[in-house]
Short mmCIF file of C-alpha atoms in Angstrom, two decimals:
data_model
loop_
_atom_site.label_atom_id
_atom_site.label_comp_id
_atom_site.label_asym_id
_atom_site.label_seq_id
_atom_site.Cartn_x
_atom_site.Cartn_y
_atom_site.Cartn_z
CA MET G 296 -29.71 -35.43 33.27
CA LEU G 297 -33.04 -33.71 33.05
CA ILE G 298 -31.42 -30.52 31.86
CA PHE G 299 -29.46 -32.44 29.28
CA THR G 300 -32.53 -34.04 27.74
CA PHE G 301 -34.29 -30.73 27.74
CA VAL G 302 -31.52 -28.99 25.86
CA TYR G 303 -31.22 -31.91 23.52
CA GLY G 304 -34.91 -31.82 22.75
CA GLU G 305 -34.76 -28.16 21.93
CA ASP G 306 -31.80 -28.63 19.62
CA THR G 307 -33.59 -31.10 17.44
CA GLY G 308 -36.63 -28.89 17.33
CA ASN G 309 -35.25 -26.80 14.52
CA SER G 310 -33.54 -28.74 11.81
CA ARG G 311 -31.20 -25.98 10.74
CA ASN G 312 -30.23 -24.76 14.17
CA ASN G 313 -26.86 -26.49 14.47
CA LYS G 314 -24.62 -23.50 14.22
CA ILE G 315 -21.00 -23.93 13.24
CA GLU G 316 -18.53 -22.62 15.72
CA ILE G 317 -14.93 -22.94 14.69
CA ASP G 318 -12.39 -22.41 17.37
CA GLU G 319 -9.67 -20.49 15.56
CA SER G 320 -6.97 -22.21 17.61
CA LEU G 321 -7.77 -25.30 15.54
CA PHE G 322 -5.68 -23.78 12.75
CA LYS G 323 -2.73 -23.40 15.09
CA ARG G 324 -3.00 -27.05 16.05
CA ILE G 325 -3.35 -28.07 12.41
CA ALA G 326 -0.22 -26.06 11.67
CA ARG G 327 1.57 -28.27 14.19
CA ASP G 328 0.38 -31.32 12.21
CA ASP G 329 -2.11 -32.24 14.89
CA MET G 330 -4.37 -34.49 12.84
CA THR G 331 -7.09 -34.64 15.48
CA ALA G 332 -7.49 -30.90 14.99
CA LEU G 333 -8.02 -31.52 11.29
CA ASP G 334 -10.58 -34.19 12.15
CA GLY G 335 -12.33 -31.64 14.34
CA LEU G 336 -12.35 -28.90 11.73
CA TYR G 337 -13.44 -31.32 9.05
CA GLU G 338 -16.28 -32.70 11.11
CA ILE G 339 -17.69 -29.26 11.88
CA THR G 340 -17.34 -27.90 8.37
CA GLU G 341 -17.83 -30.90 6.06
CA ARG G 342 -21.46 -30.31 5.06
CA THR G 343 -21.11 -26.55 4.90
CA MET G 344 -18.03 -26.77 2.69
CA TYR G 345 -19.84 -29.29 0.52
CA ALA G 346 -22.82 -26.96 0.16
CA PHE G 347 -20.52 -24.10 -0.75
CA SER G 348 -18.44 -26.16 -3.19
CA LEU G 349 -21.58 -27.50 -4.81
CA SER G 350 -22.83 -23.92 -5.28
CA LEU G 351 -19.63 -23.16 -7.16
CA THR G 352 -19.20 -26.31 -9.23
CA LYS G 353 -22.83 -27.40 -9.69
CA ASP G 354 -21.56 -30.97 -9.79
CA HIS G 355 -21.21 -33.56 -7.04
CA GLN G 356 -17.87 -35.03 -8.10
CA ARG G 357 -16.32 -31.65 -8.82
CA ALA G 358 -17.58 -30.37 -5.49
CA LEU G 359 -15.79 -33.24 -3.75
CA ASP G 360 -12.57 -32.55 -5.65
CA LEU G 361 -12.79 -28.88 -4.79
CA MET G 362 -13.43 -29.64 -1.12
CA GLN G 363 -10.45 -31.95 -1.01
CA ASP G 364 -8.17 -29.35 -2.59
CA THR G 365 -9.48 -26.74 -0.19
CA TYR G 366 -8.68 -28.78 2.91
CA VAL G 367 -5.25 -29.69 1.58
CA LYS G 368 -4.58 -26.00 0.99
CA ILE G 369 -5.72 -25.25 4.54
CA LEU G 370 -3.24 -27.83 5.80
CA SER G 371 -0.38 -26.21 3.94
CA ALA G 372 -1.28 -22.68 4.97
CA ALA G 373 -2.71 -23.13 8.49
CA HIS G 374 0.48 -21.77 10.08
CA LEU G 375 0.01 -18.53 8.12
CA TYR G 376 -3.59 -18.05 9.20
CA LYS G 377 -4.17 -14.90 11.20
CA PRO G 378 -7.18 -15.13 13.49
CA MET G 379 -9.65 -12.43 12.51
CA GLY G 380 -12.82 -13.99 13.82
CA LYS G 381 -13.87 -15.20 10.38
CA PRO G 382 -12.44 -18.67 9.85
CA LEU G 383 -15.20 -19.73 7.48
CA ALA G 384 -14.66 -16.66 5.34
CA TRP G 385 -11.08 -17.79 4.84
CA MET G 386 -12.12 -21.32 3.96
CA PHE G 387 -14.68 -20.00 1.48
CA THR G 388 -12.11 -17.68 -0.07
CA ILE G 389 -9.73 -20.58 -0.62
CA ALA G 390 -12.46 -22.71 -2.18
CA ARG G 391 -13.59 -19.89 -4.44
CA ASN G 392 -10.06 -19.00 -5.56
CA LEU G 393 -9.29 -22.65 -6.29
CA HIS G 394 -12.52 -22.97 -8.23
CA TYR G 395 -11.83 -19.92 -10.38
CA SER G 396 -8.29 -21.03 -11.02
CA ASN G 397 -9.67 -24.44 -12.14
CA VAL G 398 -12.17 -22.74 -14.41
CA ARG G 399 -9.39 -20.69 -15.99
CA LYS G 400 -7.35 -23.85 -16.53
CA ASP G 401 -10.34 -25.67 -18.03
CA LYS G 402 -10.85 -22.84 -20.47
CA ARG G 403 -7.32 -23.22 -21.70
CA ASN G 404 -7.45 -26.99 -22.15
CA ILE G 405 -10.70 -27.41 -23.95
CA SER G 406 -12.40 -30.35 -22.35
CA LEU G 407 -13.42 -33.22 -24.58
CA GLU G 408 -16.02 -34.45 -22.13
CA PRO G 409 -19.55 -33.37 -22.83
CA GLU G 410 -20.30 -30.47 -20.54
CA GLU G 411 -23.77 -31.55 -19.52
CA ILE G 412 -24.04 -34.95 -17.94
CA SER G 413 -27.63 -35.77 -17.19
CA ASP G 414 -28.70 -34.54 -13.78
CA ASN G 415 -30.08 -37.95 -12.89
CA LYS G 416 -26.65 -39.41 -13.07
CA ARG G 417 -25.05 -36.56 -11.17
CA PHE G 418 -27.21 -36.67 -8.11
CA SER G 419 -28.27 -40.31 -8.09
CA TYR G 420 -27.74 -40.43 -4.33
CA VAL G 421 -30.73 -38.17 -3.71
CA THR G 422 -33.49 -40.65 -2.98
CA ASP G 423 -36.51 -38.36 -2.97
CA ILE G 424 -37.56 -37.20 -6.43
CA ASN G 425 -38.86 -33.89 -5.07
CA ASP G 426 -35.60 -33.18 -3.31
CA ARG G 427 -33.81 -33.73 -6.57
CA ILE G 428 -36.13 -31.32 -8.35
CA VAL G 429 -35.43 -28.64 -5.74
CA LEU G 430 -31.67 -29.09 -6.09
CA GLU G 431 -31.91 -28.95 -9.86
CA GLY G 432 -33.87 -25.74 -9.54
CA VAL G 433 -31.21 -24.20 -7.34
CA LEU G 434 -28.40 -25.18 -9.68
CA SER G 435 -30.09 -24.26 -12.93
CA LEU G 436 -32.02 -21.10 -12.03
CA LEU G 437 -29.97 -19.19 -9.51
CA SER G 438 -26.86 -17.09 -9.97
CA GLU G 439 -23.67 -18.12 -8.24
CA GLU G 440 -24.14 -15.72 -5.33
CA GLU G 441 -27.77 -16.70 -4.93
CA ARG G 442 -26.80 -20.36 -4.86
CA GLU G 443 -24.20 -19.73 -2.17
CA ILE G 444 -26.59 -17.73 -0.04
CA VAL G 445 -29.49 -20.19 -0.28
CA MET G 446 -27.39 -23.33 0.16
CA LEU G 447 -25.50 -21.91 3.14
CA TYR G 448 -28.68 -20.72 4.76
CA ALA G 449 -30.31 -24.12 4.30
CA VAL G 450 -27.35 -26.21 5.40
CA SER G 451 -24.98 -24.38 7.72
CA GLY G 452 -27.31 -23.05 10.37
CA MET G 453 -25.73 -19.63 9.98
CA LYS G 454 -27.84 -16.49 10.22
CA HIS G 455 -28.06 -14.10 7.27
CA LYS G 456 -25.71 -11.72 9.02
CA GLU G 457 -23.07 -14.40 9.45
CA ILE G 458 -23.47 -15.55 5.87
CA ALA G 459 -23.06 -11.97 4.67
CA GLU G 460 -19.86 -11.62 6.70
CA SER G 461 -18.34 -14.85 5.53
CA LEU G 462 -19.11 -14.08 1.90
CA GLY G 463 -17.92 -10.50 2.20
CA LEU G 464 -21.33 -9.07 1.29
CA LYS G 465 -23.58 -6.48 2.88
CA LEU G 466 -26.44 -7.85 4.97
CA SER G 467 -28.98 -6.00 2.83
CA THR G 468 -27.54 -7.52 -0.36
CA THR G 469 -27.61 -10.98 1.12
CA LEU G 470 -31.21 -10.61 2.25
CA SER G 471 -32.52 -9.26 -1.03
CA LYS G 472 -30.67 -11.90 -3.04
CA TYR G 473 -32.01 -14.59 -0.72
CA HIS G 474 -35.59 -13.47 -1.15
CA ARG G 475 -35.29 -13.05 -4.89
CA ALA G 476 -33.80 -16.52 -5.16
CA LEU G 477 -36.56 -18.13 -3.11
CA LYS G 478 -39.19 -16.39 -5.17
CA LYS G 479 -37.65 -17.80 -8.36
CA LEU G 480 -37.50 -21.25 -6.80
CA ARG G 481 -41.09 -21.25 -5.59
CA LYS G 482 -42.32 -20.17 -9.01
CA TYR G 483 -40.30 -22.90 -10.68
CA LEU G 484 -41.54 -25.55 -8.26
CA GLU G 485 -45.16 -24.46 -8.65
CA GLY G 486 -44.75 -24.87 -12.40
CA LYS G 487 -43.37 -28.38 -11.89
CA GLU G 488 -46.20 -29.32 -9.55
CA ALA G 489 -48.84 -27.96 -11.91
CA ARG G 490 -47.44 -30.07 -14.76
CA SER G 491 -47.24 -33.28 -12.79
CA MET E 8 -43.59 -25.83 -1.50
CA ASN E 9 -43.00 -23.09 1.04
CA GLU E 10 -39.70 -21.61 2.13
CA LYS E 11 -39.26 -23.97 5.04
CA GLN E 12 -39.87 -27.03 2.89
CA ILE E 13 -37.41 -25.87 0.27
CA LEU E 14 -34.71 -25.29 2.88
CA GLU E 15 -35.38 -28.65 4.50
CA SER E 16 -35.26 -30.37 1.16
CA LEU E 17 -31.87 -28.81 0.37
CA LYS E 18 -30.53 -29.75 3.77
CA ARG E 19 -31.71 -33.34 3.29
CA THR E 20 -29.98 -33.48 -0.09
CA VAL E 21 -26.69 -32.22 1.25
CA ASP E 22 -26.88 -34.49 4.29
CA GLN E 23 -27.35 -37.45 1.98
CA ALA E 24 -24.41 -36.67 -0.26
CA PRO E 25 -21.75 -39.34 -0.01
CA ILE E 26 -18.59 -37.54 1.05
CA ASP E 27 -15.63 -39.67 1.91
CA ILE E 28 -12.57 -37.54 1.45
CA LEU E 29 -10.98 -37.09 4.88
CA ASP E 30 -8.49 -39.91 4.37
CA LYS E 31 -7.66 -38.70 0.88
CA ILE E 32 -6.98 -35.24 2.28
CA LYS E 33 -4.56 -36.70 4.79
CA GLN E 34 -2.79 -38.71 2.10
CA GLN E 35 -2.20 -35.76 -0.20
CA PRO E 36 1.37 -34.53 -0.32
CA ARG E 37 1.72 -31.04 1.03
CA THR E 38 4.44 -28.56 1.72
CA LYS E 39 4.08 -25.82 4.24
CA MET E 40 3.81 -22.59 2.37
CA LEU E 41 6.22 -19.80 3.20
CA ARG E 42 3.76 -17.03 2.69
CA HIS E 43 0.21 -16.68 1.52
CA ASP E 44 -0.33 -17.07 -2.20
CA ASP E 45 -3.18 -15.79 -4.37
CA ILE E 46 -5.37 -18.66 -3.21
CA THR E 47 -4.98 -18.43 0.55
CA ARG E 48 -4.57 -14.67 1.01
CA GLN E 49 -6.70 -13.40 3.89
CA ASP E 50 -8.70 -10.24 3.46
CA ILE E 51 -6.96 -7.27 4.94
CA ASN E 52 -9.43 -5.18 6.87
CA LYS E 53 -10.73 -2.57 4.55
CA ILE E 54 -9.79 0.99 5.37
CA PRO E 55 -12.42 3.59 4.49
CA LEU E 56 -11.68 5.28 1.17
CA ARG E 57 -11.53 8.80 2.56
CA LYS E 58 -8.87 7.87 5.07
CA LEU E 59 -7.03 6.03 2.35
CA MET E 60 -7.01 9.11 0.12
CA SER E 61 -5.26 11.23 2.71
CA TYR E 62 -2.66 8.52 3.22
CA ALA E 63 -2.27 8.27 -0.52
CA SER E 64 -1.61 11.96 -0.99
CA ILE E 65 1.05 11.99 1.69
CA ALA E 66 2.57 8.90 0.17
CA ALA E 67 2.53 10.50 -3.27
CA VAL E 68 4.61 13.42 -2.04
CA PHE E 69 7.10 11.09 -0.43
CA ILE E 70 7.38 8.94 -3.49
CA PHE E 71 7.96 12.02 -5.60
CA VAL E 72 10.71 13.33 -3.35
CA LEU E 73 12.39 10.02 -2.76
CA PHE E 74 12.17 8.62 -6.20
CA GLY E 75 15.43 9.99 -7.51
CA TRP E 76 17.31 8.90 -4.44
CA GLN E 77 15.52 5.57 -4.30
CA PHE E 78 16.51 4.89 -7.86
CA MET E 79 20.15 4.98 -6.88
CA THR E 80 19.97 3.15 -3.60
CA ARG E 81 16.97 0.88 -3.89
CA MET E 82 17.90 -0.81 -7.15
CA PRO E 83 18.82 -4.40 -6.41
CA ASP E 84 22.31 -5.24 -7.52
CA SER E 85 23.46 -8.51 -5.94
CA TYR E 86 21.51 -11.38 -4.48
CA VAL E 87 23.32 -13.32 -1.78
CA TYR E 88 21.97 -16.62 -0.47
CA LEU E 89 23.03 -18.40 2.69
CA ASP E 90 21.85 -21.97 3.15
CA VAL E 91 22.58 -24.06 6.21
CA ASN E 92 19.31 -25.40 7.02
CA PRO E 93 17.80 -21.98 7.38
CA SER E 94 17.82 -20.43 3.91
CA ILE E 95 18.27 -16.68 3.76
CA GLU E 96 18.26 -14.33 0.82
CA ILE E 97 20.01 -10.96 1.05
CA VAL E 98 19.51 -8.33 -1.63
CA THR E 99 22.03 -5.50 -1.88
CA ASN E 100 22.35 -2.33 -3.87
CA ARG E 101 25.42 -1.18 -5.76
CA GLN E 102 27.00 0.16 -2.59
CA ASP E 103 26.78 -3.31 -0.99
CA LYS E 104 24.11 -2.05 1.38
CA VAL E 105 21.34 -4.46 2.21
CA ILE E 106 17.99 -3.40 0.83
CA ASN E 107 16.02 -6.54 1.46
CA LEU E 108 16.28 -9.64 3.58
CA GLN E 109 14.00 -12.60 3.32
CA ALA E 110 13.80 -16.22 4.33
CA ASP E 111 13.24 -19.06 1.94
CA ASN E 112 12.10 -21.57 4.52
CA VAL E 113 10.50 -21.71 7.94
CA ASP E 114 13.77 -22.07 9.85
CA GLY E 115 15.12 -19.05 8.04
CA GLN E 116 12.06 -17.04 8.83
CA ARG E 117 12.50 -17.65 12.56
CA LEU E 118 16.15 -16.81 12.32
CA ILE E 119 15.84 -13.39 10.73
CA GLU E 120 12.82 -12.28 12.69
CA ASP E 121 13.37 -8.72 13.91
CA LEU E 122 16.85 -8.54 12.44
CA LYS E 123 17.41 -4.94 11.44
CA TYR E 124 19.23 -4.73 8.15
CA LYS E 125 18.33 -1.33 6.73
CA GLY E 126 21.38 0.67 5.80
CA LYS E 127 23.84 -1.99 6.92
CA LYS E 128 26.52 -3.44 4.70
CA VAL E 129 26.05 -6.96 3.44
CA TYR E 130 29.08 -8.18 5.43
CA GLN E 131 27.67 -6.92 8.70
CA VAL E 132 24.28 -8.49 8.05
CA THR E 133 25.95 -11.77 7.05
CA GLU E 134 27.90 -11.79 10.29
CA GLU E 135 24.78 -11.11 12.33
CA ILE E 136 23.02 -13.98 10.58
CA LEU E 137 26.00 -16.26 11.24
CA ASP E 138 25.88 -15.29 14.92
CA ARG E 139 22.25 -16.26 15.08
CA MET E 140 22.93 -19.51 13.28
CA VAL E 141 25.61 -20.32 15.84
CA SER E 142 23.48 -19.43 18.83
CA GLU E 143 20.55 -21.40 17.45
CA ASN E 144 22.90 -24.36 16.90
CA TYR E 145 22.45 -24.50 13.17
CA LEU E 146 26.19 -24.11 12.92
CA ASP E 147 28.31 -25.98 15.42
CA LYS E 148 31.32 -28.20 15.56
CA GLU E 149 29.54 -31.09 13.91
CA GLN E 150 27.46 -29.25 11.40
CA GLU E 151 29.47 -26.60 9.71
CA PHE E 152 28.33 -26.74 6.12
CA LEU E 153 27.28 -23.49 4.58
CA LEU E 154 26.26 -22.92 1.01
CA LEU E 155 27.06 -19.40 -0.17
CA SER E 156 25.56 -18.34 -3.47
CA VAL E 157 25.80 -15.06 -5.28
CA TYR E 158 23.88 -13.74 -8.21
CA ASN E 159 24.86 -10.57 -10.03
CA LYS E 160 24.20 -9.77 -13.67
CA ASN E 161 27.82 -8.80 -13.90
CA GLN E 162 29.82 -12.03 -13.62
CA GLU E 163 32.94 -10.24 -12.35
CA ARG E 164 31.00 -8.51 -9.61
CA ALA E 165 29.48 -11.85 -8.64
CA GLU E 166 32.88 -13.49 -8.44
CA GLU E 167 34.27 -10.62 -6.38
CA GLN E 168 31.31 -10.66 -3.96
CA LYS E 169 31.57 -14.40 -3.62
CA GLN E 170 35.25 -14.32 -2.73
CA ASN E 171 34.85 -11.44 -0.30
CA LEU E 172 31.96 -13.10 1.49
CA ASP E 173 33.70 -16.46 1.53
CA ARG E 174 36.69 -14.84 3.24
CA LYS E 175 34.55 -12.87 5.71
CA ILE E 176 32.55 -15.95 6.67
CA HIS E 177 35.74 -17.89 7.35
CA GLU E 178 37.24 -15.09 9.40
CA HIS E 179 34.10 -14.60 11.41
CA LEU E 180 33.51 -18.26 12.20
CA GLN E 181 37.15 -19.05 12.85
CA ALA E 182 37.13 -16.34 15.49
CA LYS E 183 34.45 -18.45 17.16
CA GLU E 184 36.66 -21.51 16.82
CA LEU E 185 34.51 -23.06 14.19
CA GLN E 186 35.97 -24.52 11.03
CA PRO E 187 33.25 -23.87 8.52
CA ILE E 188 32.97 -25.79 5.27
CA VAL E 189 31.85 -23.08 2.91
CA LEU E 190 30.66 -24.12 -0.51
CA ALA E 191 30.49 -21.19 -2.85
CA GLN E 192 28.67 -20.96 -6.14
CA LYS E 193 27.55 -18.34 -8.60
CA LEU E 194 23.96 -18.51 -9.71
CA ASP E 195 22.52 -18.07 -13.13
CA ASN E 196 19.21 -16.48 -13.66
CA THR E 197 16.89 -19.21 -14.88
CA SER E 198 13.18 -19.36 -14.41
CA THR E 199 13.14 -23.17 -14.42
CA ILE E 200 15.18 -23.37 -11.26
CA GLU E 201 13.06 -20.68 -9.69
CA LYS E 202 9.94 -22.65 -10.57
CA TYR E 203 11.28 -25.87 -9.10
CA ALA E 204 12.55 -24.08 -6.00
CA LYS E 205 9.10 -22.65 -5.42
CA GLU E 206 7.43 -25.98 -6.02
CA TYR E 207 9.56 -27.75 -3.43
CA GLY E 208 9.66 -24.82 -1.02
CA ILE E 209 13.45 -24.47 -1.00
CA SER E 210 15.76 -21.63 -1.95
CA VAL E 211 16.94 -20.94 -5.48
CA SER E 212 20.52 -21.44 -4.30
CA LYS E 213 19.90 -24.91 -2.87
CA MET E 214 17.89 -25.83 -5.96
CA THR E 215 20.85 -24.78 -8.14
CA PHE E 216 23.17 -26.95 -6.08
CA ILE E 217 20.78 -29.89 -6.42
CA ARG E 218 20.41 -29.32 -10.15
CA ASN E 219 24.18 -29.37 -10.51
CA MET E 220 24.39 -32.59 -8.51
CA ILE E 221 21.85 -34.11 -10.89
CA ILE E 222 23.91 -32.96 -13.86
CA LEU E 223 26.85 -34.85 -12.36
CA ASN E 224 24.71 -37.92 -11.76
CA PRO E 225 21.47 -38.01 -13.73
CA GLU E 226 20.32 -41.00 -11.71
CA LEU E 227 19.59 -38.74 -8.76
CA LYS E 228 16.03 -37.60 -8.30
CA THR E 229 15.08 -34.12 -7.19
CA GLU E 230 12.48 -35.40 -4.71
CA ALA E 231 15.11 -37.45 -2.91
CA LEU E 232 17.37 -34.46 -2.44
CA VAL E 233 15.22 -31.48 -1.58
CA ASN E 234 14.66 -32.51 2.02
CA LEU E 235 18.33 -33.07 2.77
CA SER E 236 20.46 -30.44 4.48
CA ILE E 237 23.51 -28.98 2.76
CA GLY E 238 25.77 -31.20 4.88
CA GLU E 239 23.78 -34.26 3.94
CA LEU E 240 23.94 -33.33 0.27
CA VAL E 241 27.72 -33.00 0.45
CA ARG E 242 28.11 -36.32 2.25
CA LEU E 243 25.84 -37.97 -0.25
CA SER E 244 27.82 -36.52 -3.16
CA GLN E 245 31.03 -37.78 -1.68
CA GLY E 246 29.50 -41.17 -0.91
CA MET E 247 28.47 -41.44 -4.53
CA GLY E 248 31.81 -40.21 -5.76
CA LEU E 249 30.51 -37.04 -7.42
CA GLU E 250 33.17 -34.53 -8.32
CA LEU E 251 31.84 -31.65 -6.30
CA ASP E 252 34.69 -29.34 -7.24
CA LYS E 253 33.19 -29.19 -10.71
CA ILE E 254 30.08 -27.47 -9.44
CA ILE E 255 31.23 -25.47 -6.42
CA ASP E 256 34.26 -23.63 -5.18
CA SER E 257 35.53 -24.65 -1.83
CA ASP E 258 38.88 -24.97 -0.16
CA ASP E 259 37.27 -26.75 2.73
CA LEU E 260 36.14 -29.95 1.07
CA GLU E 261 39.10 -32.04 2.14
CA LYS E 262 38.09 -31.31 5.72
CA VAL E 263 34.89 -33.28 5.26
CA GLU E 264 35.31 -36.62 6.94
CA PRO E 265 34.96 -39.34 4.40
CA ILE E 266 31.96 -41.51 4.94
CA VAL E 267 33.43 -44.36 2.98
CA PRO E 268 34.94 -46.43 5.74
CA ALA E 269 38.52 -47.40 5.40
CA LEU E 270 38.63 -50.90 4.06
CA PRO E 271 41.23 -53.22 5.44
CA GLU E 272 44.50 -52.58 3.69
CA LYS E 273 45.22 -55.15 1.06
CA ASP E 274 48.68 -55.95 2.32
CA GLU E 275 47.54 -56.29 5.88
CA PRO E 276 46.75 -59.88 6.63
CA ILE E 277 43.20 -60.11 7.87
CA SER E 278 43.44 -63.63 9.01
CA PRO E 279 45.76 -66.33 7.87
CA GLU E 280 42.97 -68.44 6.40
CA SER E 281 41.26 -65.79 4.31
CA GLN E 282 42.01 -65.53 0.65
CA PRO E 283 41.26 -62.00 -0.48
CA GLU E 284 41.65 -62.89 -4.16
CA THR E 285 38.70 -65.23 -4.22
CA VAL E 286 36.47 -64.15 -1.33
CA ASP E 287 35.34 -60.56 -1.78
CA GLU E 288 35.71 -58.37 1.23
CA ILE E 289 32.62 -56.49 2.10
CA ILE E 290 32.00 -53.75 4.57
CA SER E 291 30.22 -54.74 7.75
CA SER E 292 26.54 -54.11 8.22
CA ASP E 293 27.35 -51.56 10.92
CA GLN E 294 29.50 -49.65 8.48
CA ALA E 295 26.72 -49.73 5.88
CA ARG E 296 24.28 -48.48 8.47
CA SER E 297 26.51 -45.57 9.42
CA ILE E 298 27.10 -44.66 5.78
CA ALA E 299 23.37 -44.54 5.20
CA LEU E 300 22.77 -42.55 8.37
CA SER E 301 25.45 -40.05 7.46
CA VAL E 302 23.38 -39.20 4.42
CA VAL E 303 19.99 -39.06 6.07
CA LYS E 304 19.53 -38.78 9.80
CA GLY E 305 16.55 -40.79 10.89
CA THR E 306 15.41 -44.19 12.06
CA VAL E 307 16.52 -47.29 10.22
CA THR E 308 13.31 -49.19 9.52
CA ASP E 309 14.63 -51.92 7.29
CA PHE E 310 18.00 -53.37 6.56
CA ASP E 311 18.81 -55.96 3.94
CA TYR E 312 21.86 -57.46 2.39
CA ASP E 313 21.59 -58.65 -1.17
CA GLU E 314 24.14 -61.44 -1.52
CA ASP E 315 23.83 -61.75 -5.27
CA ASP E 316 24.59 -58.14 -6.04
CA PHE E 317 26.76 -57.38 -3.00
CA GLU E 318 24.50 -54.51 -2.03
CA TYR E 319 23.14 -53.27 1.26
CA GLU E 320 19.66 -51.81 1.17
CA VAL E 321 18.88 -49.48 4.04
CA GLU E 322 15.52 -47.88 4.63
CA ILE E 323 15.46 -44.80 6.80
CA GLU E 324 12.42 -42.99 8.01
CA VAL E 325 12.50 -39.23 8.57
CA GLY E 326 9.14 -37.77 9.50
CA ASP E 327 6.72 -38.70 6.76
CA LEU E 328 9.42 -39.60 4.27
CA GLU E 329 11.14 -42.89 3.72
CA TYR E 330 14.53 -43.04 2.07
CA GLU E 331 15.88 -46.15 0.46
CA ILE E 332 19.63 -46.10 0.15
CA ILE E 333 21.53 -48.75 -1.72
CA ILE E 334 25.19 -49.16 -0.88
CA ASP E 335 27.83 -51.13 -2.71
CA ALA E 336 28.95 -53.64 -0.12
CA LYS E 337 32.46 -53.92 -1.53
CA THR E 338 33.33 -50.25 -1.80
CA GLY E 339 30.89 -48.53 0.53
CA VAL E 340 29.83 -46.26 -2.33
CA ILE E 341 26.23 -45.12 -2.34
CA LEU E 342 24.62 -46.39 -5.50
CA GLN E 343 21.12 -45.08 -5.26
CA VAL E 344 18.92 -42.87 -3.14
CA GLU E 345 15.17 -42.94 -3.44
CA VAL E 346 12.45 -41.34 -1.46
CA ASP E 347 8.83 -42.24 -0.82
CA ASP E 348 6.08 -40.44 1.03
#
């Protein structure tokens, strides 16, 4: 019991130290329509996939739609999955491919909806005004890759090396993009603070 | 704000996001994909470029040498499809040698695993596939329907191939004391059917058969048919009174046991009191049940008799799907088949 509390205490010490570990046999079970395996995979990956989808779509509702499509695709292809030690990389690839294919479709059917809905409306669930400002900064200032790297690092508990692997980037690229992105963000936030 | 605060802020935001999609994911219709598509393709481990170049140069020489020969022998000529439940596609060259073999569904994929086809004649490969179908119990005394489809640009060649294969299949299976019911059809080359086949995850040949059934009875819906086996499709067609001989060639059709139960003969007195002229005879509920089950094998979840319309309504559950089959209570003819998720 003592050991348990000790370990527990240490875990909560660092807010982003809840690393995702996906057992690749989950996909095998999902392939056999084992819905508890889907529950398991979903529970472990929900927030990370949301962070990734949000980096791609820059919009809450679209991120949810993309996530949903991604998991459905995983369900229909789980039996084809070959374990290569990078389950998240596969999930990210699916999300990214789906996103690009949506973007291509959108380009063809010119959307009548106004492209920019006010940010307040989009992220109304964020209670803290400062948190909202940070998110807006990430979505408006950073490039797609920078967004992915920063969001994943903040949310998933993965190390830079793991993020690099799952995005198919070099570690050095990931690190330099991460630092450049944070520099941009800090500058932007300082500007905001100075004005307010 | 320092780095740590920014990261914590982002994490807070994402943790707060309302995400409630797990149930929706489970409710979405899905078909198991046969092979990876552009969306789900996994990265193949990258081979260093230098190594790749040496492979490439060797390959280039081979391609150069083989090209002329390949041109003659690797050009696809006929496409032969076998559908039982496993769906198999055999591609041959002009010499009737098999140059490619692939499965159009999961059962088929298991069946042709490690089957060596290179350099063999199409008849030999067909026989080997039939053997596997028999040993895996896809073909047995009770389930002997086989849809044979041939596509060749040259209609005469297609007809010739079809007849040859039809004969060979009969000979081969009769030697095993099976009486196959072979339905043979020629395929046209249309991209619509290909598109639909891909969408529903079934073979082009089965999709063609289904399309032809729908031409015979436009009331039928594709969704209701794609999950049925060839045998079930034939029984359904017969139950609905479709003239199958218009869409397929088969000498075996009369062997199919009719699912319409024999009604009491008119001249045979049923009981002295009954007056057949005024009181309509209807088939029994057990008969209706067995008619419905001969179309779709599954669990009967609901059974109703509609007195006003003289119709039985049978609901049958198969896996995630629910079929609703409406049967004319007087004739035993299937009036309607619908399917729900």
